[in-house]
Amino acid sequence: MRRMKVSSPGTLNLDVCAMDMIAQSFGLNIAPHQTCPVNSHNEWDPLEEVIVGRLEGATLPSRHPVVSCNVPGMAGRFQALVAGLHYPKIMVERAQRELDGFIALLQSLNITVTRPEPVDHRKRFGTPEWSSRGFCNACPRDSMLVIGDEIIETPMAWPCRYFETHSYRPILKDYFRRGARWTAAPRPQLSDDLYDGDYHPPRKGEPVTYILTEFEPVFDAADFIRCGRDLFVIRSNVTNLSGITWLRRHLGETYRIHEITSRCPNPMHIDTTILPLGPGKLLINPDYIDIEQLPPILKKWDILVAPEPDPIDDLFLKITSLCGKWLNMNVLTIDEKRVIVDQHHKGMIDALERWGFEPIPCPFLHYAAFGGAFHCATLDIRRRGTLQNYF
Ligand code: ABU
């Protein structure tokens, strides 16, 4: 594994990396210093601390074109009927049992688990232009992006998620007091100008289109994945080009952001399109990715083509899911070997074993009703490692 060139001193991570290199050149075996509670540069370094979402107070997303365009089919019709109500008890209880098991698993792996505050998301809120009820804080991966020692609150395009990060503010303030950098991207207006009133999801054979205009920058953190100095992003129904430009400019020259084209007809979040599992190892979704179209720098990496998800026949799960079928890819890497994966997805478990990983099965299918699986349900706050250049 190559270490990063120390070419632009000035940030804590570069200094730490330089100290580490100097110590090594003297033959000293000193573990890298990590004084900041927030430190995560990629998706695979050894995980030390993670935020895990909550289900208490969860409310079905309020009706809005930017929501319905991403929840097609039966689930979309169900959502429209019950929008703005608390999730039924039966949905919360089933997912909560799985969430408790997932948290216990993380703790048994010596990972510190931090939780947001419980909030009643049904409370109505508004701006001068619109009002909405909230949604839930089940998926911290969407609303906050961790880049090294910085946590960025993202400008989200779903009105019902406008204040979602507030339930994390006690944690964010604590990290800030202990040395982390904390940023909030410009709060979007989310007026009608942001949404294309003529939008319709692409029909078979039509090019992918997006509901968002470029009225203002918006993005979800889950549309980005991190590989040290290189980040990958998909443009989606929650991330526009202005949002990508905002982040590129904010991060400056230390980072490169590469756009990946997803063939998903209703794209939202990169982590079921591509997901790096380790340095040089990229899991891809064969439905959404044309390998020939990947950015040239990824061509040096091993491409692991995700197996078709094991079918989910349970009608309850089908009707209540907010997600597409590829949640078998929504795994959480514990380190370069161990990966938490849904126990239902035997095909993925076998494939991970064949590729040399140690999958850790865990039941989690009911969480799809709240927006995702293991990657979505978490936000890695600290992984043991330094900023590196993998390309
Ligand atoms: N939030 C990740 C889920 C994306 C999908 O439905 O495929």
XYZ file of C-alpha atoms in Angstrom, residues 18-385:
368
model
C 4.537 12.800 7.979
C 5.412 12.030 11.617
C 4.507 8.417 11.016
C 6.739 8.238 7.942
C 9.671 9.853 9.754
C 9.259 7.431 12.683
C 9.226 4.509 10.273
C 12.338 5.722 8.451
C 14.161 5.566 11.821
C 12.885 2.027 12.276
C 10.529 3.070 15.069
C 7.299 1.130 15.260
C 4.991 3.887 16.477
C 1.249 3.625 15.902
C -0.124 6.650 14.040
C -1.222 9.406 16.436
C -4.901 10.167 16.347
C -5.827 12.972 18.648
C -9.065 13.870 16.869
C -12.211 11.843 17.659
C -13.217 12.147 14.007
C -10.870 10.501 11.535
C -12.075 8.563 8.526
C -10.598 8.668 5.053
C -12.020 5.653 3.289
C -14.591 2.857 3.545
C -12.317 0.082 4.811
C -9.717 1.133 7.423
C -10.283 -0.576 10.820
C -13.510 0.819 12.256
C -13.249 2.248 15.783
C -16.347 4.426 16.233
C -19.595 4.646 14.346
C -22.892 6.519 14.626
C -25.878 4.197 14.251
C -29.317 5.606 13.402
C -32.545 5.385 15.404
C -36.145 4.371 14.726
C -38.007 6.107 17.562
C -40.403 8.761 16.272
C -39.982 7.671 12.639
C -42.577 9.221 10.331
C -43.424 8.190 6.781
C -41.988 10.788 4.389
C -44.377 13.625 3.541
C -45.691 13.677 -0.032
C -43.422 15.527 -2.457
C -42.380 14.821 -6.070
C -38.712 14.438 -4.988
C -39.795 11.638 -2.636
C -42.259 9.831 -4.903
C -39.845 9.776 -7.865
C -37.581 7.516 -5.809
C -40.173 5.160 -4.420
C -41.868 3.583 -7.445
C -44.264 0.660 -7.643
C -46.266 -0.934 -4.837
C -44.159 0.608 -2.090
C -44.698 4.072 -3.597
C -48.462 3.609 -3.577
C -48.345 2.414 0.046
C -46.158 5.398 0.989
C -48.534 7.878 -0.613
C -51.445 6.483 1.411
C -49.720 6.777 4.766
C -47.406 9.775 4.191
C -46.903 11.955 7.257
C -48.089 9.328 9.759
C -45.884 7.636 12.295
C -44.539 4.308 11.013
C -46.851 1.531 12.228
C -45.690 -0.185 15.403
C -45.240 -3.530 13.647
C -42.724 -2.027 11.192
C -40.773 -0.297 13.948
C -40.719 -3.351 16.238
C -39.435 -5.742 13.563
C -36.714 -3.344 12.416
C -35.819 -2.419 16.018
C -35.103 -6.057 16.900
C -32.686 -6.237 13.976
C -31.149 -2.868 14.827
C -30.515 -3.988 18.423
C -28.799 -7.123 17.105
C -26.662 -5.084 14.708
C -25.572 -2.701 17.491
C -24.709 -5.628 19.773
C -22.649 -7.123 16.944
C -20.708 -3.880 16.440
C -20.057 -3.621 20.171
C -18.866 -7.237 20.292
C -16.293 -6.205 17.661
C -15.021 -3.502 20.082
C -16.483 -0.682 18.020
C -17.818 2.346 19.902
C -21.449 2.960 18.919
C -22.819 6.496 19.246
C -26.530 7.301 18.804
C -28.559 10.398 17.877
C -31.283 11.753 20.146
C -34.779 10.275 19.808
C -37.017 12.854 18.121
C -40.703 12.966 17.193
C -40.273 13.442 13.461
C -44.014 13.942 12.952
C -43.759 17.525 14.230
C -44.511 19.967 11.431
C -41.893 22.572 10.513
C -41.533 25.067 7.732
C -39.725 27.894 5.963
C -41.385 31.009 4.475
C -42.055 28.946 1.309
C -43.211 25.513 2.437
C -43.945 23.233 5.366
C -43.478 19.533 5.967
C -43.352 16.889 8.632
C -40.029 15.144 9.304
C -38.901 11.615 8.402
C -36.507 9.734 10.687
C -32.881 9.558 11.727
C -32.372 5.943 10.685
C -29.705 6.719 8.070
C -26.920 9.027 9.287
C -24.949 8.147 6.116
C -27.198 10.470 4.107
C -27.092 13.692 6.071
C -23.432 13.920 7.135
C -20.202 13.365 5.246
C -16.993 12.595 7.125
C -13.830 13.609 5.305
C -10.780 13.108 7.520
C -11.376 15.133 10.675
C -14.276 17.139 9.234
C -18.010 16.399 9.461
C -20.075 18.161 6.814
C -23.846 18.476 7.246
C -25.219 18.094 3.747
C -27.859 20.248 1.994
C -30.571 17.635 1.454
C -33.181 17.828 -1.300
C -36.054 16.111 0.548
C -37.975 18.797 2.494
C -38.892 16.235 5.165
C -35.161 15.816 5.926
C -34.448 19.555 6.354
C -33.690 19.402 10.063
C -32.555 15.804 10.266
C -29.071 16.628 11.545
C -30.473 18.436 14.580
C -30.890 15.143 16.400
C -27.124 14.599 15.935
C -26.152 18.059 17.184
C -25.263 16.921 20.754
C -22.826 14.423 19.229
C -21.506 16.934 16.696
C -20.909 19.514 19.431
C -19.059 16.939 21.473
C -16.796 16.010 18.549
C -16.277 19.722 17.859
C -15.232 20.382 21.466
C -12.777 17.507 21.182
C -11.123 18.892 18.066
C -13.145 17.864 15.015
C -13.954 20.287 12.237
C -17.693 20.828 11.760
C -19.257 22.435 8.695
C -22.783 22.848 7.373
C -23.180 23.378 3.638
C -25.391 26.353 2.633
C -28.951 25.628 3.753
C -30.985 25.198 0.558
C -34.275 27.023 0.006
C -35.977 23.959 -1.550
C -38.430 26.167 -3.378
C -40.280 24.854 -6.444
C -37.449 26.168 -8.650
C -35.245 23.275 -7.488
C -37.566 20.623 -8.947
C -38.340 20.079 -12.615
C -42.131 20.214 -12.809
C -42.107 18.237 -16.101
C -39.950 15.419 -14.731
C -41.037 11.839 -15.266
C -38.888 8.778 -14.502
C -37.192 7.508 -17.677
C -39.035 4.735 -19.512
C -37.158 1.651 -20.682
C -34.484 2.658 -23.215
C -34.684 6.384 -22.382
C -31.607 8.139 -20.947
C -31.513 8.712 -17.186
C -32.901 12.117 -16.223
C -33.095 13.859 -12.866
C -35.821 15.729 -11.052
C -33.424 18.364 -9.728
C -32.569 21.601 -11.494
C -29.379 23.547 -10.769
C -31.239 26.248 -8.820
C -28.920 25.768 -5.818
C -26.434 23.171 -4.545
C -27.953 20.072 -2.943
C -26.457 16.690 -2.164
C -26.816 13.686 0.090
C -23.601 12.406 1.639
C -24.555 8.877 0.577
C -24.012 9.838 -3.049
C -20.264 10.001 -2.296
C -17.797 7.290 -1.389
C -14.312 7.916 -0.125
C -11.016 6.346 -1.201
C -8.477 8.626 0.506
C -7.705 11.598 -1.727
C -10.199 10.354 -4.329
C -13.956 10.577 -3.902
C -16.542 9.127 -6.265
C -20.029 10.525 -6.720
C -23.191 9.859 -8.678
C -25.493 12.591 -9.832
C -28.938 11.602 -8.603
C -32.418 12.726 -7.675
C -30.957 14.184 -4.464
C -27.531 15.366 -5.699
C -27.179 17.926 -8.479
C -24.090 19.163 -10.333
C -24.050 22.347 -8.232
C -23.864 20.207 -5.089
C -20.886 18.300 -6.492
C -19.220 21.600 -7.436
C -19.825 23.006 -3.957
C -18.093 20.030 -2.339
C -15.241 20.044 -4.861
C -14.560 23.714 -4.154
C -14.959 23.254 -0.402
C -12.463 20.373 -0.224
C -9.927 22.075 -2.478
C -6.928 20.553 -4.199
C -6.180 17.890 -1.606
C -9.096 15.852 -2.995
C -10.279 14.772 -6.424
C -13.973 14.082 -7.016
C -14.808 11.741 -9.897
C -18.320 11.394 -11.283
C -19.622 7.892 -11.956
C -22.548 7.417 -14.299
C -25.270 5.210 -12.887
C -27.814 3.568 -15.174
C -30.283 3.335 -12.281
C -33.534 4.857 -13.592
C -34.219 6.523 -10.219
C -30.716 7.093 -8.825
C -30.361 7.912 -5.149
C -27.195 7.021 -3.235
C -24.044 5.492 -4.620
C -23.755 2.685 -2.094
C -25.939 0.283 -4.073
C -24.120 1.229 -7.303
C -20.455 0.965 -6.358
C -18.782 0.360 -3.009
C -15.055 -0.061 -2.337
C -14.398 -2.955 0.067
C -10.667 -2.388 0.394
C -7.799 -0.700 -1.430
C -7.962 -1.917 -5.034
C -11.287 -3.735 -4.565
C -14.476 -2.285 -5.945
C -17.894 -3.905 -5.658
C -20.116 -2.888 -8.561
C -23.763 -3.299 -9.462
C -23.963 -4.918 -12.927
C -27.394 -3.380 -13.601
C -26.275 0.176 -12.903
C -22.614 0.221 -13.986
C -21.085 -0.175 -17.414
C -17.518 -1.223 -16.524
C -16.236 0.382 -19.746
C -17.568 3.740 -18.569
C -15.812 3.724 -15.170
C -13.296 6.556 -14.668
C -9.904 5.417 -16.068
C -8.239 5.498 -12.631
C -10.565 2.708 -11.429
C -9.452 0.392 -14.208
C -6.395 -0.592 -12.122
C -8.706 -1.874 -9.363
C -10.176 -5.377 -9.116
C -13.824 -5.144 -10.092
C -16.059 -7.426 -8.029
C -19.387 -7.831 -9.776
C -22.155 -8.147 -7.170
C -24.257 -11.295 -7.467
C -27.969 -10.935 -8.118
C -29.680 -10.309 -4.737
C -31.439 -13.313 -3.196
C -35.122 -12.712 -3.917
C -37.305 -11.359 -1.121
C -40.726 -13.005 -1.355
C -42.194 -11.666 1.899
C -45.015 -9.295 0.832
C -44.686 -7.223 4.032
C -41.024 -6.495 3.223
C -41.818 -5.762 -0.412
C -44.610 -3.294 0.292
C -42.787 -1.455 3.051
C -39.315 -1.093 1.486
C -38.172 2.406 0.567
C -35.253 0.942 -1.379
C -34.383 -0.861 -4.591
C -33.543 -4.560 -4.714
C -29.722 -4.138 -4.559
C -29.469 -3.716 -0.781
C -27.332 -6.885 -0.767
C -24.510 -4.448 -1.676
C -25.248 -2.158 1.261
C -22.638 -3.756 3.503
C -20.420 -2.275 6.218
C -16.695 -3.013 6.157
C -15.143 -3.480 9.588
C -11.630 -3.622 8.146
C -9.962 -4.854 4.973
C -11.188 -8.418 5.641
C -14.411 -8.356 7.647
C -17.693 -7.188 6.159
C -21.164 -7.131 7.763
C -23.724 -8.417 5.262
C -27.388 -9.426 5.496
C -27.765 -13.098 6.393
C -30.564 -13.358 3.821
C -28.164 -12.586 0.957
C -26.410 -15.944 0.713
C -25.198 -15.162 -2.819
C -23.345 -12.099 -1.534
C -21.947 -14.027 1.446
C -20.561 -16.719 -0.893
C -19.139 -14.148 -3.288
C -17.406 -12.258 -0.456
C -15.834 -15.510 0.744
C -14.625 -16.317 -2.769
C -13.027 -12.874 -2.989
C -11.101 -13.505 0.258
C -13.281 -11.564 2.719
C -14.733 -12.765 6.006
C -18.449 -11.925 5.825
C -20.260 -11.497 9.138
C -23.967 -12.291 8.575
C -26.589 -10.260 10.427
C -30.381 -10.037 9.846
C -31.458 -6.556 8.747
C -34.091 -6.745 5.972
C -36.736 -4.776 7.896
C -34.541 -1.678 7.971
C -35.214 -1.154 4.237
C -38.529 0.456 5.209
C -36.513 3.244 6.852
C -34.137 3.814 3.927
C -31.383 1.230 3.709
C -29.198 -1.414 5.254
C -25.850 -1.486 7.093
C -24.006 1.211 5.120
C -26.965 3.601 5.274
C -27.675 2.906 8.953
C -24.181 3.975 9.988
C -21.709 6.814 9.704
C -18.120 5.891 10.334
C -16.653 8.506 12.614
C -13.242 7.002 13.243
C -11.297 4.451 11.262
C -7.667 3.771 12.180
C -5.627 5.137 9.290
